[in-house]
Tab-separated table of C-alpha atoms and ligand atoms in Angstrom:
chain	number	residue	atom	x	y	z
Q	563	MET	CA	9.773	-34.854	4.715
Q	564	GLY	CA	8.016	-34.793	8.104
Q	565	TYR	CA	4.752	-33.209	6.958
Q	566	LYS	CA	1.576	-33.922	5.018
Q	567	THR	CA	-0.262	-31.697	2.551
Q	568	VAL	CA	-3.821	-30.486	3.246
Q	569	THR	CA	-6.173	-31.229	0.341
Q	570	GLN	CA	-9.549	-30.541	1.948
Q	571	CYS	CA	-10.961	-28.330	4.706
Q	572	ARG	CA	-10.660	-29.984	8.119
Q	573	VAL	CA	-14.039	-28.646	9.241
Q	574	CYS	CA	-16.361	-29.030	6.241
Q	575	GLY	CA	-14.367	-31.291	3.892
Q	576	SER	CA	-14.456	-28.893	0.919
Q	577	PRO	CA	-11.506	-29.215	-1.515
Q	578	ASP	CA	-12.083	-25.615	-2.665
Q	579	LEU	CA	-9.315	-23.865	-0.713
Q	580	HIS	CA	-7.892	-20.450	-1.658
Q	581	PRO	CA	-4.325	-19.387	-0.728
Q	582	TYR	CA	-3.969	-15.798	0.525
Q	583	LEU	CA	-0.675	-15.615	2.465
Q	584	ASP	CA	2.669	-17.209	1.614
Q	585	PHE	CA	5.768	-16.780	3.794
Q	586	GLY	CA	7.922	-19.185	1.780
Q	587	ASN	CA	9.993	-21.865	3.520
Q	588	VAL	CA	10.722	-21.046	7.175
Q	589	PRO	CA	12.022	-22.964	10.228
Q	590	LEU	CA	9.725	-24.127	13.068
Q	591	ALA	CA	9.359	-21.140	15.413
Q	592	ASN	CA	9.646	-23.050	18.689
Q	593	LYS	CA	12.682	-25.114	17.721
Q	594	LEU	CA	15.377	-22.965	19.287
Q	595	VAL	CA	18.931	-23.584	18.146
Q	596	THR	CA	21.753	-24.425	20.552
Q	597	ASP	CA	24.622	-24.465	18.062
Q	598	GLY	CA	25.477	-23.102	14.620
Q	599	SER	CA	23.390	-25.633	12.676
Q	600	SER	CA	20.760	-24.573	10.142
Q	601	PRO	CA	17.304	-25.812	11.110
Q	602	ASP	CA	14.987	-27.649	8.678
Q	603	THR	CA	12.524	-25.394	6.902
Q	604	TYR	CA	8.912	-26.051	5.888
Q	605	PRO	CA	6.523	-24.232	3.528
Q	606	LEU	CA	4.127	-21.803	5.226
Q	607	ARG	CA	0.990	-20.885	3.271
Q	608	VAL	CA	-2.506	-20.049	4.478
Q	609	LEU	CA	-5.651	-21.268	2.687
Q	610	PHE	CA	-9.208	-19.965	3.054
Q	611	CYS	CA	-12.287	-22.203	2.823
Q	612	LYS	CA	-15.122	-20.297	1.167
Q	613	TYR	CA	-17.737	-22.660	2.560
Q	614	CYS	CA	-17.056	-22.518	6.308
Q	615	ALA	CA	-14.609	-19.565	6.461
Q	616	LEU	CA	-11.833	-21.569	8.103
Q	617	SER	CA	-8.292	-20.356	7.444
Q	618	GLN	CA	-5.823	-23.231	7.572
Q	619	LEU	CA	-2.201	-24.008	6.730
Q	620	SER	CA	-1.439	-25.894	3.540
Q	621	ILE	CA	0.633	-28.508	5.422
Q	622	VAL	CA	0.586	-30.381	8.748
Q	623	VAL	CA	4.017	-30.912	10.335
Q	624	ASP	CA	4.349	-34.164	12.285
Q	625	PRO	CA	3.171	-33.281	15.854
Q	626	LYS	CA	5.932	-35.426	17.362
Q	627	VAL	CA	8.462	-33.067	15.772
Q	628	LEU	CA	6.629	-30.006	17.116
Q	629	TYR	CA	5.708	-30.937	20.669
Q	630	SER	CA	8.185	-33.420	22.131
Q	631	ASN	CA	9.818	-30.642	24.142
Q	632	TYR	CA	7.826	-27.447	24.284
Q	633	PRO	CA	9.380	-24.222	25.601
Q	634	TYR	CA	6.195	-22.246	26.348
Q	635	HIS	CA	5.245	-22.265	30.044
Q	636	SER	CA	1.776	-20.894	30.825
Q	637	SER	CA	2.585	-19.916	34.412
Q	638	VAL	CA	5.356	-17.533	33.321
Q	639	SER	CA	2.731	-14.960	32.349
Q	640	ALA	CA	0.912	-13.172	35.185
Q	641	THR	CA	-1.746	-12.071	32.673
Q	642	PHE	CA	-2.515	-15.666	31.721
Q	643	LYS	CA	-2.615	-16.765	35.354
Q	644	LYS	CA	-5.200	-14.093	36.085
Q	645	HIS	CA	-7.187	-15.199	33.057
Q	646	CYS	CA	-7.195	-18.813	34.349
Q	647	ARG	CA	-8.375	-17.579	37.746
Q	648	GLU	CA	-11.319	-15.737	36.170
Q	649	MET	CA	-12.190	-18.781	34.080
Q	650	ALA	CA	-12.265	-21.133	37.080
Q	651	VAL	CA	-14.562	-18.738	38.966
Q	652	THR	CA	-16.872	-18.255	35.937
Q	653	ILE	CA	-17.283	-21.981	35.284
Q	654	LYS	CA	-17.848	-22.658	38.956
Q	655	GLY	CA	-20.577	-20.001	38.801
Q	656	ILE	CA	-22.286	-21.807	35.894
Q	657	LEU	CA	-22.259	-25.080	37.847
Q	658	ASN	CA	-23.203	-23.253	41.036
Q	659	GLY	CA	-25.358	-25.081	43.540
Q	660	ARG	CA	-24.574	-28.492	42.137
Q	661	PHE	CA	-21.371	-28.999	44.072
Q	662	LYS	CA	-20.288	-28.109	47.580
Q	663	PRO	CA	-16.490	-27.957	47.609
Q	664	VAL	CA	-14.587	-28.488	50.867
Q	665	GLU	CA	-11.194	-27.092	51.954
Q	666	VAL	CA	-8.477	-27.874	49.409
Q	667	ASN	CA	-5.359	-27.890	51.551
Q	668	ASP	CA	-6.680	-29.947	54.441
Q	669	PRO	CA	-3.997	-32.322	55.702
Q	670	ILE	CA	-6.475	-34.045	58.083
Q	671	ARG	CA	-8.417	-35.422	55.129
Q	672	GLY	CA	-5.318	-37.200	53.916
Q	673	ASP	CA	-6.001	-40.537	52.274
Q	674	SER	CA	-9.754	-40.263	52.466
Q	675	TRP	CA	-9.900	-37.991	49.436
Q	676	ALA	CA	-11.174	-40.831	47.278
Q	677	GLN	CA	-14.370	-41.137	49.314
Q	678	ASP	CA	-14.760	-37.381	49.386
Q	679	SER	CA	-14.156	-36.871	45.714
Q	680	ILE	CA	-17.749	-37.601	44.872
Q	681	GLN	CA	-18.636	-34.264	46.428
Q	682	HIS	CA	-16.288	-32.416	44.125
Q	683	PRO	CA	-16.653	-31.463	40.497
Q	684	HIS	CA	-13.996	-33.002	38.255
Q	685	LEU	CA	-11.992	-31.129	35.678
Q	686	LEU	CA	-10.025	-32.503	32.766
Q	687	ASP	CA	-7.681	-29.997	31.127
Q	688	ILE	CA	-6.442	-31.004	27.686
Q	689	ALA	CA	-2.964	-29.737	26.728
Q	690	ALA	CA	-2.575	-28.662	30.333
Q	691	ASN	CA	0.899	-27.166	29.808
Q	692	ASP	CA	2.469	-26.694	33.267
Q	693	GLY	CA	-0.886	-27.014	35.072
Q	694	CYS	CA	-1.627	-23.283	35.324
Q	695	LEU	CA	-5.389	-23.705	34.787
Q	696	MET	CA	-5.562	-26.938	36.831
Q	697	ASN	CA	-4.124	-25.121	39.850
Q	698	GLU	CA	-6.794	-22.443	39.661
Q	699	PHE	CA	-9.615	-24.989	39.458
Q	700	GLU	CA	-8.120	-26.865	42.364
Q	701	GLU	CA	-8.269	-23.680	44.407
Q	702	GLU	CA	-11.993	-23.694	43.644
Q	703	GLY	CA	-12.366	-27.180	45.093
Q	704	TYR	CA	-12.156	-29.262	41.921
Q	705	PHE	CA	-10.479	-32.608	41.476
Q	706	VAL	CA	-8.229	-31.978	38.511
Q	707	SER	CA	-6.530	-34.056	35.863
Q	708	GLY	CA	-4.564	-33.028	32.829
Q	709	VAL	CA	-3.247	-34.439	29.572
Q	710	GLU	CA	-0.123	-32.874	28.125
Q	711	PRO	CA	2.075	-34.179	25.279
Q	712	SER	CA	5.299	-32.406	26.297
Q	713	SER	CA	7.324	-34.424	28.780
Q	714	ASN	CA	9.224	-31.396	30.140
Q	715	LEU	CA	5.965	-29.679	31.127
Q	716	CYS	CA	4.540	-32.837	32.750
Q	717	GLU	CA	7.677	-33.231	34.823
Q	718	GLU	CA	7.508	-29.626	35.910
Q	719	TYR	CA	3.895	-30.063	37.029
Q	720	ARG	CA	4.711	-33.214	38.990
Q	721	ARG	CA	7.707	-31.587	40.630
Q	722	LYS	CA	5.712	-28.554	41.796
Q	723	ARG	CA	2.834	-30.777	42.878
Q	724	MET	CA	5.046	-32.436	45.482
Q	725	GLN	CA	5.348	-29.105	47.259
Q	726	ARG	CA	1.736	-28.943	48.408
Q	727	ILE	CA	-0.974	-31.309	49.570
Q	728	ARG	CA	-3.510	-31.832	46.833
Q	729	LEU	CA	-7.078	-33.037	46.765
Q	730	GLY	CA	-6.255	-35.438	43.995
Q	731	SER	CA	-4.628	-34.582	40.728
Q	732	SER	CA	-2.915	-36.352	37.886
Q	733	MET	CA	-1.113	-35.480	34.672
Q	734	GLN	CA	-0.890	-37.851	31.693
Q	735	ASN	CA	1.997	-37.393	29.305
Q	736	GLU	CA	0.128	-37.972	26.040
Q	737	PHE	CA	-1.577	-36.377	23.046
Q	738	TRP	CA	-5.337	-36.146	23.477
Q	739	GLY	CA	-7.099	-38.990	21.674
Q	740	ARG	CA	-8.551	-42.504	22.139
Q	741	SER	CA	-5.662	-43.772	24.244
Q	742	ALA	CA	-5.703	-40.848	26.702
Q	743	LEU	CA	-9.499	-41.084	26.795
Q	744	LYS	CA	-9.285	-44.715	27.889
Q	745	THR	CA	-7.250	-43.727	30.956
Q	746	VAL	CA	-9.615	-40.860	31.745
Q	747	LYS	CA	-12.642	-43.168	31.513
Q	748	SER	CA	-11.086	-45.641	33.924
Q	749	GLY	CA	-11.085	-42.915	36.595
Q	750	TRP	CA	-13.803	-40.614	37.899
Q	751	GLY	CA	-16.400	-39.173	35.562
Q	752	ILE	CA	-15.543	-35.745	34.201
Q	753	ASP	CA	-17.826	-32.733	34.690
Q	754	VAL	CA	-15.854	-30.093	32.818
Q	755	VAL	CA	-13.374	-30.529	29.960
Q	756	THR	CA	-11.264	-27.494	29.174
Q	757	ALA	CA	-8.960	-27.038	26.186
Q	758	LEU	CA	-7.168	-23.692	25.967
Q	759	ASN	CA	-5.149	-22.747	22.910
Q	760	VAL	CA	-4.949	-26.275	21.597
Q	761	LEU	CA	-7.738	-26.741	19.020
Q	762	ALA	CA	-5.884	-24.588	16.504
Q	763	HIS	CA	-2.948	-27.032	16.802
Q	764	VAL	CA	-5.045	-30.115	16.027
Q	765	ASP	CA	-5.359	-31.712	12.593
Q	766	ASP	CA	-8.307	-34.050	13.252
Q	767	VAL	CA	-10.515	-31.555	15.074
Q	768	GLU	CA	-13.603	-33.761	14.842
Q	769	GLU	CA	-11.945	-36.720	16.591
Q	770	PHE	CA	-10.546	-34.385	19.263
Q	771	ILE	CA	-14.021	-33.037	20.119
Q	772	LEU	CA	-15.686	-36.481	19.937
Q	773	CYS	CA	-13.164	-37.876	22.458
Q	774	ALA	CA	-13.785	-34.923	24.787
Q	775	LYS	CA	-17.518	-35.476	24.477
Q	776	GLU	CA	-17.038	-39.102	25.408
Q	777	ALA	CA	-14.942	-38.139	28.452
Q	778	LEU	CA	-17.998	-36.198	29.650
Q	779	ARG	CA	-20.397	-39.054	29.047
Q	780	ARG	CA	-19.953	-40.616	32.474
Q	781	SER	CA	-20.750	-37.349	34.101
Q	782	ASP	CA	-24.277	-36.074	34.737
Q	783	GLU	CA	-26.263	-33.745	32.552
Q	784	LEU	CA	-24.333	-30.669	33.622
Q	785	GLY	CA	-21.168	-31.783	31.837
Q	786	MET	CA	-19.685	-29.207	29.509
Q	787	MET	CA	-16.700	-28.583	27.302
Q	788	VAL	CA	-15.058	-25.161	27.355
Q	789	VAL	CA	-12.635	-24.300	24.583
Q	790	GLU	CA	-10.566	-21.219	23.879
Q	791	VAL	CA	-8.947	-20.377	20.577
Q	792	PRO	CA	-7.262	-17.228	19.276
Q	793	TYR	CA	-10.007	-15.385	17.372
Q	794	ALA	CA	-9.228	-15.139	13.652
Q	795	ARG	CA	-11.105	-11.810	13.539
Q	796	ASN	CA	-8.127	-10.282	15.357
Q	797	LEU	CA	-5.684	-11.952	12.999
Q	798	ILE	CA	-7.489	-10.385	10.043
Q	799	GLU	CA	-8.541	-7.006	11.435
Q	800	ASP	CA	-5.525	-6.304	13.669
Q	801	ASN	CA	-2.932	-7.591	11.199
Q	802	GLN	CA	-1.627	-10.299	13.568
Q	803	PHE	CA	0.084	-12.232	10.790
Q	804	ASP	CA	2.939	-13.207	13.135
Q	805	THR	CA	0.525	-15.564	14.936
Q	806	ILE	CA	0.656	-17.679	11.774
Q	807	TYR	CA	3.239	-20.418	12.199
Q	808	HIS	CA	3.464	-24.182	11.764
Q	809	GLU	CA	1.926	-25.095	15.113
Q	810	HIS	CA	-1.273	-23.195	14.315
Q	811	LEU	CA	-2.978	-25.362	11.730
Q	812	SER	CA	-6.331	-23.528	11.901
Q	813	TYR	CA	-7.403	-19.899	12.444
Q	814	PHE	CA	-10.944	-20.009	13.778
Q	815	LEU	CA	-13.769	-17.619	13.266
Q	816	PHE	CA	-16.903	-18.507	15.196
Q	817	LYS	CA	-18.635	-19.892	12.076
Q	818	PRO	CA	-16.364	-22.939	11.546
Q	819	LEU	CA	-16.239	-23.574	15.315
Q	820	GLN	CA	-20.000	-23.656	15.545
Q	821	LYS	CA	-20.160	-25.964	12.513
Q	822	ILE	CA	-17.694	-28.521	13.861
Q	823	PHE	CA	-19.194	-28.699	17.364
Q	824	ALA	CA	-22.680	-29.133	15.866
Q	825	LYS	CA	-21.350	-31.866	13.572
Q	826	CYS	CA	-19.955	-33.667	16.659
Q	827	GLY	CA	-23.345	-33.501	18.417
Q	828	ILE	CA	-22.200	-31.225	21.230
Q	829	PRO	CA	-23.595	-27.810	20.276
Q	830	ILE	CA	-22.146	-24.511	21.483
Q	831	PHE	CA	-24.581	-22.751	23.827
Q	832	ARG	CA	-22.513	-19.681	24.710
Q	833	VAL	CA	-19.646	-17.734	23.159
Q	834	GLU	CA	-17.546	-15.005	24.763
Q	835	GLN	CA	-14.687	-12.819	23.583
Q	836	HIS	CA	-11.630	-12.310	25.804
Q	837	ASN	CA	-8.588	-10.068	25.449
Q	838	ILE	CA	-6.011	-12.751	26.215
Q	839	HIS	CA	-3.427	-13.661	23.523
Q	840	GLY	CA	-4.386	-10.723	21.329
Q	841	GLY	CA	-8.104	-11.672	21.379
Q	842	SER	CA	-9.660	-15.086	21.957
Q	843	LEU	CA	-13.004	-16.822	21.629
Q	844	ARG	CA	-14.249	-18.948	24.486
Q	845	VAL	CA	-17.059	-21.359	23.626
Q	846	TYR	CA	-19.149	-23.466	25.997
Q	847	ALA	CA	-20.626	-26.663	24.547
Q	848	SER	CA	-22.833	-29.341	26.020
Q	849	GLU	CA	-24.966	-32.232	24.868
Q	850	TYR	CA	-27.801	-31.356	27.198
Q	851	TRP	CA	-29.355	-28.977	29.634
Q	852	TYR	CA	-28.109	-25.564	28.574
Q	853	PRO	CA	-30.290	-23.477	26.214
Q	854	VAL	CA	-28.485	-21.780	23.320
Q	855	GLU	CA	-27.878	-18.154	24.261
Q	856	ASP	CA	-28.216	-15.053	22.063
Q	857	SER	CA	-24.440	-14.602	21.967
Q	858	VAL	CA	-24.266	-17.487	19.475
Q	859	THR	CA	-26.598	-16.079	16.813
Q	860	GLN	CA	-25.379	-12.530	17.371
Q	861	LEU	CA	-21.719	-13.319	16.782
Q	862	LEU	CA	-22.467	-15.337	13.635
Q	863	ALA	CA	-24.491	-12.446	12.216
Q	864	GLN	CA	-21.790	-9.948	13.151
Q	865	GLU	CA	-19.055	-11.924	11.379
Q	866	GLU	CA	-21.208	-12.164	8.256
Q	867	ALA	CA	-22.001	-8.429	8.339
Q	868	ASP	CA	-18.304	-7.574	8.723
Q	869	GLY	CA	-17.349	-9.538	5.604
Q	870	LEU	CA	-15.253	-12.087	7.521
Q	871	HIS	CA	-16.775	-14.991	5.606
Q	872	ARG	CA	-15.651	-13.594	2.225
Q	873	LEU	CA	-12.261	-14.016	0.511
Q	874	GLU	CA	-11.876	-10.297	-0.363
Q	875	LYS	CA	-11.220	-9.455	3.283
Q	876	TYR	CA	-8.224	-11.795	3.297
Q	877	GLN	CA	-6.676	-10.378	0.174
Q	878	VAL	CA	-6.663	-6.921	1.795
Q	879	MET	CA	-4.966	-8.388	4.854
Q	880	ARG	CA	-2.111	-9.697	2.726
Q	881	PHE	CA	-1.170	-6.187	1.538
Q	882	ARG	CA	-1.279	-4.861	5.084
Q	883	ALA	CA	1.027	-7.633	6.356
Q	884	GLU	CA	3.516	-6.947	3.566
Q	885	LYS	CA	3.564	-3.228	4.395
Q	886	THR	CA	4.199	-3.869	8.117
Q	887	MET	CA	7.146	-6.147	7.324
Q	888	ALA	CA	8.644	-3.540	4.968
Q	889	ASP	CA	8.182	-0.744	7.553
Q	890	LEU	CA	9.876	-2.778	10.290
Q	891	ARG	CA	12.752	-3.662	7.989
Q	892	ASP	CA	13.249	-0.010	7.009
Q	893	LEU	CA	13.172	1.186	10.621
Q	894	LEU	CA	15.684	-1.402	11.859
Q	895	LYS	CA	18.011	-0.779	8.921
Q	896	ARG	CA	18.010	2.933	9.750
Q	897	LEU	CA	18.648	2.320	13.469
Q	898	ASN	CA	21.438	-0.087	12.545
Q	899	SER	CA	23.099	2.526	10.326
Q	900	GLU	CA	22.869	5.011	13.227
Q	901	GLY	CA	24.670	2.523	15.496
Q	902	LYS	CA	21.688	2.033	17.844
Q	903	ILE	CA	21.339	-1.059	19.994
Q	904	VAL	CA	18.007	-2.855	19.575
Q	905	ALA	CA	16.990	-5.659	21.944
Q	906	GLY	CA	13.882	-7.801	21.574
Q	907	TYR	CA	11.644	-8.656	24.522
Q	908	GLY	CA	9.856	-12.022	24.463
Q	909	ALA	CA	11.282	-14.906	22.403
Q	910	SER	CA	7.727	-16.042	21.676
Q	911	ALA	CA	6.912	-18.115	18.610
Q	912	LYS	CA	5.186	-15.108	17.105
Q	913	GLY	CA	8.195	-12.865	17.663
Q	914	ILE	CA	10.549	-15.391	16.133
Q	915	SER	CA	8.155	-15.803	13.187
Q	916	LEU	CA	7.883	-12.075	12.626
Q	917	LEU	CA	11.675	-11.713	12.437
Q	918	ASN	CA	11.962	-14.573	9.958
Q	919	TYR	CA	9.095	-13.322	7.761
Q	920	ALA	CA	10.551	-9.804	7.701
Q	921	GLY	CA	14.069	-11.127	6.986
Q	922	LEU	CA	15.593	-9.632	10.180
Q	923	ASP	CA	18.552	-11.346	11.824
Q	924	ASP	CA	21.358	-10.725	14.333
Q	925	ARG	CA	22.668	-7.800	12.311
Q	926	PHE	CA	19.577	-5.790	13.301
Q	927	ILE	CA	18.575	-7.219	16.701
Q	928	HIS	CA	21.489	-7.542	19.140
Q	929	TYR	CA	19.802	-9.961	21.506
Q	930	ILE	CA	16.378	-11.005	22.829
Q	931	VAL	CA	15.507	-11.485	26.487
Q	932	ASP	CA	12.986	-13.964	27.817
Q	933	GLU	CA	11.969	-15.071	31.330
Q	934	THR	CA	11.691	-18.760	30.393
Q	935	PRO	CA	14.895	-20.518	31.558
Q	936	ASP	CA	14.610	-23.209	28.820
Q	937	LYS	CA	14.894	-20.528	26.139
Q	938	GLN	CA	17.849	-18.688	27.599
Q	939	TRP	CA	21.323	-19.175	26.098
Q	940	THR	CA	19.912	-20.495	22.820
Q	941	PHE	CA	19.452	-18.834	19.414
Q	942	THR	CA	16.331	-18.067	17.402
Q	943	PRO	CA	15.962	-20.514	14.477
Q	944	GLY	CA	16.708	-18.926	11.096
Q	945	SER	CA	17.491	-15.396	12.298
Q	946	HIS	CA	20.096	-16.720	14.784
Q	947	ILE	CA	19.675	-14.029	17.454
Q	948	PRO	CA	20.974	-14.928	20.959
Q	949	ILE	CA	18.350	-15.259	23.734
Q	950	ALA	CA	19.364	-14.111	27.217
Q	951	ASP	CA	17.748	-13.598	30.622
Q	952	PRO	CA	16.262	-10.165	31.463
Q	953	ASP	CA	19.400	-9.201	33.453
Q	954	HIS	CA	21.093	-8.832	30.104
Q	955	PHE	CA	19.366	-5.463	29.639
Q	956	SER	CA	21.699	-4.034	32.263
Q	957	LYS	CA	24.781	-5.597	30.672
Q	958	ILE	CA	24.265	-4.344	27.121
Q	959	TYR	CA	21.991	-1.374	27.507
Q	960	PRO	CA	19.485	-1.076	24.610
Q	961	ASP	CA	18.498	2.181	22.931
Q	962	TYR	CA	15.325	0.501	21.678
Q	963	ILE	CA	13.325	-2.427	23.032
Q	964	LEU	CA	11.327	-4.239	20.362
Q	965	ILE	CA	8.256	-5.745	22.044
Q	966	LEU	CA	8.002	-9.076	20.239
Q	967	ALA	CA	5.411	-10.546	22.639
Q	968	TRP	CA	3.128	-7.564	21.899
Q	969	ASN	CA	0.118	-9.331	23.448
Q	970	PHE	CA	1.823	-8.746	26.819
Q	971	GLN	CA	2.908	-5.189	25.895
Q	972	LYS	CA	1.738	-3.550	29.124
Q	973	GLU	CA	3.236	-6.257	31.338
Q	974	LEU	CA	6.597	-6.044	29.540
Q	975	MET	CA	6.683	-2.226	29.546
Q	976	ASP	CA	5.846	-2.165	33.267
Q	977	LYS	CA	8.722	-4.536	33.929
Q	978	THR	CA	11.159	-2.273	32.072
Q	979	ARG	CA	10.049	1.105	33.423
Q	980	TRP	CA	13.721	1.984	34.009
Q	981	HIS	CA	14.140	1.971	30.220
Q	982	ALA	CA	11.531	4.668	29.576
Q	983	GLU	CA	12.672	6.665	32.612
Q	984	SER	CA	16.199	6.871	31.226
Q	985	GLY	CA	15.062	8.003	27.778
Q	986	GLY	CA	14.918	4.592	26.054
Q	987	ARG	CA	12.334	3.955	23.338
Q	988	TYR	CA	10.040	1.043	22.480
Q	989	ILE	CA	9.127	-0.423	19.103
Q	990	ILE	CA	5.691	-2.025	18.836
Q	991	PRO	CA	5.541	-3.992	15.556
Q	992	ILE	CA	1.849	-5.013	15.359
Q	993	PRO	CA	-0.703	-3.986	14.027
Q	994	GLU	CA	1.395	-1.167	12.540
Q	995	VAL	CA	5.015	-0.343	13.383
Q	996	LYS	CA	5.066	2.280	16.141
Q	997	VAL	CA	7.905	3.875	18.110
Q	998	LEU	CA	6.962	4.962	21.649
I	1684	ZN	ZN1	-14.475	-25.529	5.268
């Protein structure tokens, strides 16, 4: 079967869970197909916990099936790279005055880095992907280490690492948990733990946070954990139902996040909202030192006032998602009957999910382009649409480009300016179907 069924809320333990979205049985969005085989399908339903307002999937697919070879590379996106840069500078600012970093690329220092490392803050990035965030912290004078379950991404990091002299960095090929923690604890104490876009993928959230807290224990009182998750407010209010797929087990509002960190004894002292990935929450948590800021109480009150903690809001969202899928289907059927060529841009998990949920396949989308080499010359699971490199646009010229990775809409439209200049049109599917 390869999955287990959720019977109680993973944040508060309540068994009182209410279904509000059901996409039926669909394939795993990131398991691209290389031949004509039909991929396995799994049920996809979303449940709402009335007590802590956590939205969560009704099943948990075995993580080994999901993450053994992961096609998403953080560094491919310039927007994400810039976001990582800003984050490294912000966190350095919070720790300002405590550490005095020295030159990063200093070949004279050579082997003596171990003695010097005491002068540097230490970062641990959990689910480090290809090391995009680690690189930015290293530029700020941090010693960096990462833990990443996908072997292809670890290898890529190690390969690129050989090309430059580093202060000291390491990447463990493992899921975050007790075993990875043991290795981390045998090294230098950690000052900052970061975890971007991973908490929503984790079944045992409490254990994940407790292990991170323990990684910080050997550090001094400034140690903090910084976590980013896609903000469920955007899922609900901006109709981002295509961000629901098997990898995302939880859809966090601030309320359940605050509850789980408090339960783990590492309270959140600051929360920020960022535009990345269609809208994200960044929380800062620490056992000591930092006073709780107004942003925490304000955001909780705002969510409550906006009805986000009540089931009615979610039932409305369901109707909106169904209308968007019907509109997209109608539009593509019409374009197909007019003989138009439609190409997708961005074979992201959300794009692949959207096509499957809306029942759109290779009859309606001629091909999809994506910059990630691992994805090229494969097919989308279920809808079986070929994925090519961006040069393909010039081989089979599209009348319409469907922006599937809509969170990078501006970046993708800038890259294809030639399309607009020669009279081509764009389709933006979310929040409502638009033709530009
Ligand atoms: Zn709950």
